[in-house]
PDB file of C-alpha atoms in Angstrom:
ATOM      1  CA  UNK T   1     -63.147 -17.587  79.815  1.00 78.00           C
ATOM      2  CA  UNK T   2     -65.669 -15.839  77.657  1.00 89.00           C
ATOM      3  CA  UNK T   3     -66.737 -16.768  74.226  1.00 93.00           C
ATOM      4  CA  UNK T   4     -66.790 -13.989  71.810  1.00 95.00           C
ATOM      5  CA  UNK T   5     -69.698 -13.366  69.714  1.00 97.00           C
ATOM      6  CA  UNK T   6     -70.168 -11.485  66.307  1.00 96.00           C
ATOM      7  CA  UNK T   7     -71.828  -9.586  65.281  1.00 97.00           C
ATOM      8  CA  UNK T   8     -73.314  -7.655  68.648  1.00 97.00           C
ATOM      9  CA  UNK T   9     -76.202  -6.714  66.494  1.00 97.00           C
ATOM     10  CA  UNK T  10     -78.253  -7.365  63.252  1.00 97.00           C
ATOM     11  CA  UNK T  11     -81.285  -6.847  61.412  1.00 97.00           C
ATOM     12  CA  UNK T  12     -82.651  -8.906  58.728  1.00 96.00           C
ATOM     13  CA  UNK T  13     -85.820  -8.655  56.541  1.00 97.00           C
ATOM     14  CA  UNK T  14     -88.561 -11.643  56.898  1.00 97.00           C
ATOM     15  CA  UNK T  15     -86.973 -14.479  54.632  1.00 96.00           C
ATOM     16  CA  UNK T  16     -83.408 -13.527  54.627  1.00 97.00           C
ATOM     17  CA  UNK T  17     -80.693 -15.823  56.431  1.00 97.00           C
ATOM     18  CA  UNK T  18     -78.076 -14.722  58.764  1.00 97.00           C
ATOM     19  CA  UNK T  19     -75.380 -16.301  60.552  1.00 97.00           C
ATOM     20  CA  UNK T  20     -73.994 -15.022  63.806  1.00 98.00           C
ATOM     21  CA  UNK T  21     -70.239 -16.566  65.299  1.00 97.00           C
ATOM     22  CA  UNK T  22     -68.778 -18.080  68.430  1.00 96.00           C
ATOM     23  CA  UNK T  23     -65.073 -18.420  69.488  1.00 94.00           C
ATOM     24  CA  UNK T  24     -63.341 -19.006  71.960  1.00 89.00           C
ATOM     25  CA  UNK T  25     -59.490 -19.348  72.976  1.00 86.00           C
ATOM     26  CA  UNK T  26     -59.766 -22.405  75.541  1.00 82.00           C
ATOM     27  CA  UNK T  27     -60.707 -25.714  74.021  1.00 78.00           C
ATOM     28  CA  UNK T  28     -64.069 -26.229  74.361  1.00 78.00           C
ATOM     29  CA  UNK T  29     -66.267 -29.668  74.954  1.00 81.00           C
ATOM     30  CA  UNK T  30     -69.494 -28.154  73.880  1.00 88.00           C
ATOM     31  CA  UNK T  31     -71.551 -24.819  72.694  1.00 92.00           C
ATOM     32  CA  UNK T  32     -74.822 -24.397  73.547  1.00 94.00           C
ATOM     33  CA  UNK T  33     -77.067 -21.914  71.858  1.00 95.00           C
ATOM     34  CA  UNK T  34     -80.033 -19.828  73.632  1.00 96.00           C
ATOM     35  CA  UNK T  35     -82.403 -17.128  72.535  1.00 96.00           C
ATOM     36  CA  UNK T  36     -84.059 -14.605  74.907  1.00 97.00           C
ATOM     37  CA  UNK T  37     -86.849 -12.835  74.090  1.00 96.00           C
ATOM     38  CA  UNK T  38     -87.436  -9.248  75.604  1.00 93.00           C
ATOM     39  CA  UNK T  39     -88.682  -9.519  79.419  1.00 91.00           C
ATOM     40  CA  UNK T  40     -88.231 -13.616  79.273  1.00 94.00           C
ATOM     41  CA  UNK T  41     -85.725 -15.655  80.410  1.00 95.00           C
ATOM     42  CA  UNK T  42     -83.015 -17.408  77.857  1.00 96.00           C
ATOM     43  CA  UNK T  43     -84.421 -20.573  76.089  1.00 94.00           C
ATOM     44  CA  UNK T  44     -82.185 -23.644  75.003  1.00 93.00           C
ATOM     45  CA  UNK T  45     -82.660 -23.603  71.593  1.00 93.00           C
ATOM     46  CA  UNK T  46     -79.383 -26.748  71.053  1.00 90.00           C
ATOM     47  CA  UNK T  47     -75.843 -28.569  71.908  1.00 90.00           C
ATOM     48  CA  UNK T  48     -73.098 -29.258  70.306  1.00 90.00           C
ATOM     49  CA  UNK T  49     -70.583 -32.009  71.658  1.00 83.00           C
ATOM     50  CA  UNK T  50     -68.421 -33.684  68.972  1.00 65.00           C
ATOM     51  CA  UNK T  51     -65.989 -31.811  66.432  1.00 61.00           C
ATOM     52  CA  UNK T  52     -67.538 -30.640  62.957  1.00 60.00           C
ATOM     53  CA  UNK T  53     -70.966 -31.766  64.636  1.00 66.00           C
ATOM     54  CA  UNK T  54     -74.093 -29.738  63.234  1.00 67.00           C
ATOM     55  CA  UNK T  55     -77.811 -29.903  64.144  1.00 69.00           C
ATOM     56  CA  UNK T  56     -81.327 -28.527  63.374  1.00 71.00           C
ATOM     57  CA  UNK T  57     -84.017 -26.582  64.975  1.00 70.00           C
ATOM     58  CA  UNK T  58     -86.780 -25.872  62.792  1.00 74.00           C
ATOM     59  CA  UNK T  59     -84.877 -23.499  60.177  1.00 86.00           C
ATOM     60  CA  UNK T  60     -82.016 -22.999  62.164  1.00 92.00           C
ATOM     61  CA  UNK T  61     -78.908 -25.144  62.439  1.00 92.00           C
ATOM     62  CA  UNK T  62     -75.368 -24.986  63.814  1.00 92.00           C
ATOM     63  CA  UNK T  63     -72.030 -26.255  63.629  1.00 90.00           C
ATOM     64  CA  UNK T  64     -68.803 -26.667  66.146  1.00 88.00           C
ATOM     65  CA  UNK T  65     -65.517 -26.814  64.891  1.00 86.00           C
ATOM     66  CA  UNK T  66     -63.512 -28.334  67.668  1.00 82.00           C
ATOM     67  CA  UNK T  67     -60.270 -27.794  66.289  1.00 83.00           C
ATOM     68  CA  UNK T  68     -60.638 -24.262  65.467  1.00 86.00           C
ATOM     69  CA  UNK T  69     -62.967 -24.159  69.022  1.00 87.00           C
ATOM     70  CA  UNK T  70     -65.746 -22.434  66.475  1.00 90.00           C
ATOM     71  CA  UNK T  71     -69.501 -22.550  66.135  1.00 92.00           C
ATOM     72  CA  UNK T  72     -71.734 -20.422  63.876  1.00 94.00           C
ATOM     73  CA  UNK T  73     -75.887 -20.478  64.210  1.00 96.00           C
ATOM     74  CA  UNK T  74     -77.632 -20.470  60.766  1.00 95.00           C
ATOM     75  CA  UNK T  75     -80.870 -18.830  60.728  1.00 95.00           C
ATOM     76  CA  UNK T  76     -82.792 -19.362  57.687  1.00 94.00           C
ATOM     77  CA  UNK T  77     -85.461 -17.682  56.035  1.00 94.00           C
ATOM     78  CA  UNK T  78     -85.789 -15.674  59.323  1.00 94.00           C
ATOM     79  CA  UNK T  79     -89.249 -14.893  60.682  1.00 94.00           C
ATOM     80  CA  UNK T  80     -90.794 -12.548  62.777  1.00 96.00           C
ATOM     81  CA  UNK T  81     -90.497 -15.001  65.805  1.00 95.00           C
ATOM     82  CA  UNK T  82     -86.606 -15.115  65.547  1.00 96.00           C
ATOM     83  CA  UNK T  83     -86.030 -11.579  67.127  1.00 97.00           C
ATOM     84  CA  UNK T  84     -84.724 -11.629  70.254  1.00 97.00           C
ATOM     85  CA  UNK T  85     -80.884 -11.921  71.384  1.00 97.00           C
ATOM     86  CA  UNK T  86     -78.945 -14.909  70.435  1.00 98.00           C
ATOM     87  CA  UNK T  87     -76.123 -15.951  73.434  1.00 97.00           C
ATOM     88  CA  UNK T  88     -73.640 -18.966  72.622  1.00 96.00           C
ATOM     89  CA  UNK T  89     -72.584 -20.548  75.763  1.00 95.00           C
ATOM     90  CA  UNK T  90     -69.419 -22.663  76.406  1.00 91.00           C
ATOM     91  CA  UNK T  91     -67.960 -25.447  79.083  1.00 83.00           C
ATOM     92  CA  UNK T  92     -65.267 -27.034  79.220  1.00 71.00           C
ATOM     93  CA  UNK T  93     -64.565 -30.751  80.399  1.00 67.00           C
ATOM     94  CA  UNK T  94     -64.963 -32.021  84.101  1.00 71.00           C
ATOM     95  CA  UNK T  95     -66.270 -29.529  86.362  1.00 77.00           C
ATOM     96  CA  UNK T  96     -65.564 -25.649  84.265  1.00 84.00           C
ATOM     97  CA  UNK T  97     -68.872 -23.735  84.683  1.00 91.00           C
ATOM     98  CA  UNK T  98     -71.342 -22.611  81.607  1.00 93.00           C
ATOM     99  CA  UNK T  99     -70.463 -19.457  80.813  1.00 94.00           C
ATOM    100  CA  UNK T 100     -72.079 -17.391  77.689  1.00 96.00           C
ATOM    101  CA  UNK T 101     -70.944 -14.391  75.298  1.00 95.00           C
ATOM    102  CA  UNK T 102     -72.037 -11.292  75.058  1.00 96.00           C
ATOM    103  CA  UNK T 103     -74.749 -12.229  72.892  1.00 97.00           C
ATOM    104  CA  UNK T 104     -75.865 -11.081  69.549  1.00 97.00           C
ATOM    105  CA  UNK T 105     -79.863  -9.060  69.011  1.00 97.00           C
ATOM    106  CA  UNK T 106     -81.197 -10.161  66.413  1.00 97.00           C
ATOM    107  CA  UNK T 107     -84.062  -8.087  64.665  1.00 97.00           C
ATOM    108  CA  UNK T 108     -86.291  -9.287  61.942  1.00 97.00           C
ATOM    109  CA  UNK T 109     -89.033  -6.650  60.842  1.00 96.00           C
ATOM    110  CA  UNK T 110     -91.623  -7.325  58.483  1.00 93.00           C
TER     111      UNK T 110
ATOM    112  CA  UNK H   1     -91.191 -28.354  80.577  1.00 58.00           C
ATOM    113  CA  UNK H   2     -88.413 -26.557  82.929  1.00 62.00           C
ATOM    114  CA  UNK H   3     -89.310 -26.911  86.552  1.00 91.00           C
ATOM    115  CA  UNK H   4     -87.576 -24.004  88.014  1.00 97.00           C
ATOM    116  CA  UNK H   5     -88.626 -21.923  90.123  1.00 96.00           C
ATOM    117  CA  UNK H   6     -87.362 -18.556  91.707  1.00 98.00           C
ATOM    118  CA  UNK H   7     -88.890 -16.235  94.245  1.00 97.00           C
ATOM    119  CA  UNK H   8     -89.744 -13.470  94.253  1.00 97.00           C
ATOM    120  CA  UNK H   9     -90.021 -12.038  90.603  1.00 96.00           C
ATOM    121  CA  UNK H  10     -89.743  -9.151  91.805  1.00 97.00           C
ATOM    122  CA  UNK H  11     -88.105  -7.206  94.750  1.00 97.00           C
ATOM    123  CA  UNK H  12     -87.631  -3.321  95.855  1.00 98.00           C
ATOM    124  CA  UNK H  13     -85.676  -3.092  98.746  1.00 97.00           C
ATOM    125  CA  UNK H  14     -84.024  -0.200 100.956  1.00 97.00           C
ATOM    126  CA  UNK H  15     -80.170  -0.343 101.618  1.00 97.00           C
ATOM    127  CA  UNK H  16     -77.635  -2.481 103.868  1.00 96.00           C
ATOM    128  CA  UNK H  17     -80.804  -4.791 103.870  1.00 97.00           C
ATOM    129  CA  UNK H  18     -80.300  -8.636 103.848  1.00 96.00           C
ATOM    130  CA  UNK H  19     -82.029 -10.266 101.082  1.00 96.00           C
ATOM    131  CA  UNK H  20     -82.437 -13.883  99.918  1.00 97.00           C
ATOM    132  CA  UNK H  21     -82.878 -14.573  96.293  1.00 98.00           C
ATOM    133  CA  UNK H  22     -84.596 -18.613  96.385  1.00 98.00           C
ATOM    134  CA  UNK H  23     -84.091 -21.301  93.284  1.00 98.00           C
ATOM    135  CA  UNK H  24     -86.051 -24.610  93.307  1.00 98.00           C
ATOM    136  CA  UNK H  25     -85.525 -27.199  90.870  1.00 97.00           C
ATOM    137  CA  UNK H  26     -87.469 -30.700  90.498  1.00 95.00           C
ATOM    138  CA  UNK H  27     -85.549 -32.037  87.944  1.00 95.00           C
ATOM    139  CA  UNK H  28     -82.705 -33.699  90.420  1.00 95.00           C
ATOM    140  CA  UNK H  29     -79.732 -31.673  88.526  1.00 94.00           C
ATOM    141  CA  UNK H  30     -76.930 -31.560  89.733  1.00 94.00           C
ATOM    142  CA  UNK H  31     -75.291 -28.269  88.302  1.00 94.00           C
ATOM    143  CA  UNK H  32     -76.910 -24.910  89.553  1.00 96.00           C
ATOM    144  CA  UNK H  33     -75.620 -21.718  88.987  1.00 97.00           C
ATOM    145  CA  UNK H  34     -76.628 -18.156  89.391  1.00 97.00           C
ATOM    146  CA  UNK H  35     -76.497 -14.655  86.336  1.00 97.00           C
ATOM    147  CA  UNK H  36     -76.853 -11.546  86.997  1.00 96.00           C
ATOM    148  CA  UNK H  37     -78.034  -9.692  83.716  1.00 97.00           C
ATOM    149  CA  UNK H  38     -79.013  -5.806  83.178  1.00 94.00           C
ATOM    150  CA  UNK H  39     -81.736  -5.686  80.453  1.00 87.00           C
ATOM    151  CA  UNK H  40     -80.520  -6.406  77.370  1.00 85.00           C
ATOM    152  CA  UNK H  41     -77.356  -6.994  78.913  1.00 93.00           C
ATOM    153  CA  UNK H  42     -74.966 -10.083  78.729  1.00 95.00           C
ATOM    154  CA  UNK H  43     -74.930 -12.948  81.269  1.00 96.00           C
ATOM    155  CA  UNK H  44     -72.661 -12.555  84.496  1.00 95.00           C
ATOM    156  CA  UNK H  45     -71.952 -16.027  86.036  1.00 95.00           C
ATOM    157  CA  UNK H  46     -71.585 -15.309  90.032  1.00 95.00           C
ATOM    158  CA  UNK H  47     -72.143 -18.190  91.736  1.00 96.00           C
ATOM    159  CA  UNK H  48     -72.270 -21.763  90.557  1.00 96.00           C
ATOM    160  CA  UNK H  49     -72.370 -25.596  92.034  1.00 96.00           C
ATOM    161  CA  UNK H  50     -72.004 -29.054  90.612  1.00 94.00           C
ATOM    162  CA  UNK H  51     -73.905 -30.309  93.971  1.00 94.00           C
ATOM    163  CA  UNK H  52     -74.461 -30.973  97.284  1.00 96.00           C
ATOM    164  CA  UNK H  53     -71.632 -28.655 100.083  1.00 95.00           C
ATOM    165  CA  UNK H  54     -70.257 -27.622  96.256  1.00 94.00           C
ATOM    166  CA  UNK H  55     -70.172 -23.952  95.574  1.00 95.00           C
ATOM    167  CA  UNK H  56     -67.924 -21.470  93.501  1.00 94.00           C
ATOM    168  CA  UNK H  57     -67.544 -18.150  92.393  1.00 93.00           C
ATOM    169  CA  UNK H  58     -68.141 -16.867  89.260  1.00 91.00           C
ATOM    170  CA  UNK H  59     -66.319 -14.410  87.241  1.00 79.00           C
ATOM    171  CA  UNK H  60     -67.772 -11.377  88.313  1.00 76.00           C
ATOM    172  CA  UNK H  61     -67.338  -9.954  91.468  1.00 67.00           C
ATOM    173  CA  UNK H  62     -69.799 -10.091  93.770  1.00 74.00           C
ATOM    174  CA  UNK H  63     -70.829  -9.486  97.520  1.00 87.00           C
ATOM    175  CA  UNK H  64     -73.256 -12.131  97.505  1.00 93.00           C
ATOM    176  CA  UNK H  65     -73.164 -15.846  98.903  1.00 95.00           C
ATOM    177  CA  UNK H  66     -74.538 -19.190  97.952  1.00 96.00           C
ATOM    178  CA  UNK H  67     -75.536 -22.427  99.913  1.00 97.00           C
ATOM    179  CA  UNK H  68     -76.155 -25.772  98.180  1.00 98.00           C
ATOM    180  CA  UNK H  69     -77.528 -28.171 101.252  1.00 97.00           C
ATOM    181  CA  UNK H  70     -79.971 -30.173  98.976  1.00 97.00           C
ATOM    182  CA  UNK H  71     -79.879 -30.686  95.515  1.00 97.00           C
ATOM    183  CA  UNK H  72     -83.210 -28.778  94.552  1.00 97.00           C
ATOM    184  CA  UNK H  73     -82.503 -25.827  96.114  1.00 98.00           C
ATOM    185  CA  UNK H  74     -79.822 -23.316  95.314  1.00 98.00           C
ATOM    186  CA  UNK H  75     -80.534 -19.742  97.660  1.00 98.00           C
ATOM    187  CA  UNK H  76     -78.412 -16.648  96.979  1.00 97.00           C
ATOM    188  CA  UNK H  77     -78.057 -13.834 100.185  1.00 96.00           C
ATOM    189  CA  UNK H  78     -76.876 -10.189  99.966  1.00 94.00           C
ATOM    190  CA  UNK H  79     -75.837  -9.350 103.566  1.00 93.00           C
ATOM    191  CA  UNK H  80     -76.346  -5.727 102.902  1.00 95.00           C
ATOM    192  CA  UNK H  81     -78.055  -5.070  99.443  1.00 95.00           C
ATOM    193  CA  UNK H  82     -76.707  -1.625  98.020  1.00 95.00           C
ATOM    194  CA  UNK H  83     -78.153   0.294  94.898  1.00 96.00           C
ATOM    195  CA  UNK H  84     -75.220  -1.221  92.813  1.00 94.00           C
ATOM    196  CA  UNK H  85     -76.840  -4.565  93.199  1.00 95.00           C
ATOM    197  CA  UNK H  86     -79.758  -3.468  91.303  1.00 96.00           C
ATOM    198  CA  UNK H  87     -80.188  -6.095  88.465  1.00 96.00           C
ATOM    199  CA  UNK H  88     -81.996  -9.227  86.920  1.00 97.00           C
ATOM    200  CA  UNK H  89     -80.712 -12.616  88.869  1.00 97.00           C
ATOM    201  CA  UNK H  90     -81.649 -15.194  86.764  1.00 98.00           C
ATOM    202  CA  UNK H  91     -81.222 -19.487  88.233  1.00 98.00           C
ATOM    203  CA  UNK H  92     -80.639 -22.157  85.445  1.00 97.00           C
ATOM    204  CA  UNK H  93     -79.739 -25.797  86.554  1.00 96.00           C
ATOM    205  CA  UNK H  94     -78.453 -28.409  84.168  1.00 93.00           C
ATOM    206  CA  UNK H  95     -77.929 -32.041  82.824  1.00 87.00           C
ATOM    207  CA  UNK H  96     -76.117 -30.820  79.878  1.00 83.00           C
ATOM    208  CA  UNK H  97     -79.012 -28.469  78.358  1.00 88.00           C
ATOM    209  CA  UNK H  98     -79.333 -25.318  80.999  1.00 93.00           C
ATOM    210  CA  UNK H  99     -83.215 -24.675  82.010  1.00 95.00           C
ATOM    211  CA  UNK H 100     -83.818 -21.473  82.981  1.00 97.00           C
ATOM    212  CA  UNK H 101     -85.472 -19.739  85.880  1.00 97.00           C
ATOM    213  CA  UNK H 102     -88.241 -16.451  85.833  1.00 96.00           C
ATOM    214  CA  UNK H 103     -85.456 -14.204  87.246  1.00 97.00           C
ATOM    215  CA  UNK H 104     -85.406 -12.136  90.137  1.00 97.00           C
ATOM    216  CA  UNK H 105     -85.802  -8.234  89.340  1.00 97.00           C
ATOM    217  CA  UNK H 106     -84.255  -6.559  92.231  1.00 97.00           C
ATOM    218  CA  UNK H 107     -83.916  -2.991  92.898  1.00 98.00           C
ATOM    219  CA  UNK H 108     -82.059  -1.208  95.979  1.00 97.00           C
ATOM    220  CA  UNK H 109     -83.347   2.079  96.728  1.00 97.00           C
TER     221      UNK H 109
END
């Protein structure tokens, strides 16, 4: 089943945060984050496995709550480079596909 | 780096023609799958496989099939392509992180 994503759309200013959500209804064994940029395919940016689990990338980080099956992406003094559209991606355990939300676009102008 | 490979990148085709979308990998994963995606669009799962003689169908409908006879490779065939088919088919495989393909931009005219 499809994770839901929120918000479908935002737009920040260089150097302000954001932080865009990821549910879902089933119980989940990971999220996986991925950005695509216009024209390019999506690129792993992390994974989360274990309950209240967070992790870095540069300036952004995330964190899965596996009781309330919930992960949120932190972006952090956003730059230009972060633009693009942000999917979260869920499996389950043993053999359930990888299957994404409808992704958020993310828009950071100068 | 991802070693993924899909051919071609891009495709314009007339109808009820058979097509075959190809996906290479080098890595040795074992889980393929296929997306279909309209630009700026959200990823369709269609077709996926967690290995060799192992395929499934994906949530969204679709009139196309899959094979998996070796590991690396991962082809997708429209019997008779049709302007609704007209999208971005985009190949990941995975060990846990998903590496994705170029994408296929087909069109059916």
């Amino acid at each position: 089943q499809q994770p839901v994503q929120s918000p479908q759309a935002v737009i920040l200013r260089e150097g302000e945060d954001a932080v865009i959500n990821c549910s879902s209804s089933k119980a989940l064994y990971s999220v996986h984050w991925y950005r695509q940029k216009h024209g390019e395919a999506p690129v792993f940016l992390m994974i989360l496995l274990k309950g209240g689990e967070q992790k870095g990338h540069d300036k952004i980080s995330a964190s899965f709550n596996e009781k309330k099956q919930q992960s949120s992406l932190y972006l952090t003094a956003s730059q230009l480079s972060y633009s693009g559209t942000y999917f979260c991606g869920t499996d389950g355990s043993g053999n359930t596909p990888l299957v994404f939300g409808k992704g958020t676009r993310l828009s950071v102008i100068a | 780096e991802a070693d993924i490979y899909q051919t071609p990148r891009y495709l314009v085709i007339g109808t009820g023609k058979k097509i075959t979308l190809e996906c290479s990998q080098t890595m040795g994963h074992d889980k393929m799958y296929w997306y279909q995606q309209d630009p700026g669009m959200e990823l369709h799962l269609i077709h996926y496989s967690y290995g060799v003689n192992s395929t499934e169908k994906g949530d969204l409908s679709s009139e196309s099939t899959v094979s998996r006879i070796r590991t690396e490779h991962f082809p997708l065939t429209l019997e008779s392509a049709r302007p609704s088919h007209t999208s971005q088919y985009l190949c990941a495989s995975s060990d846990r992180k998903a590496f994705f393909g170029q994408g296929t931009r087909l069109t059916v005219v």
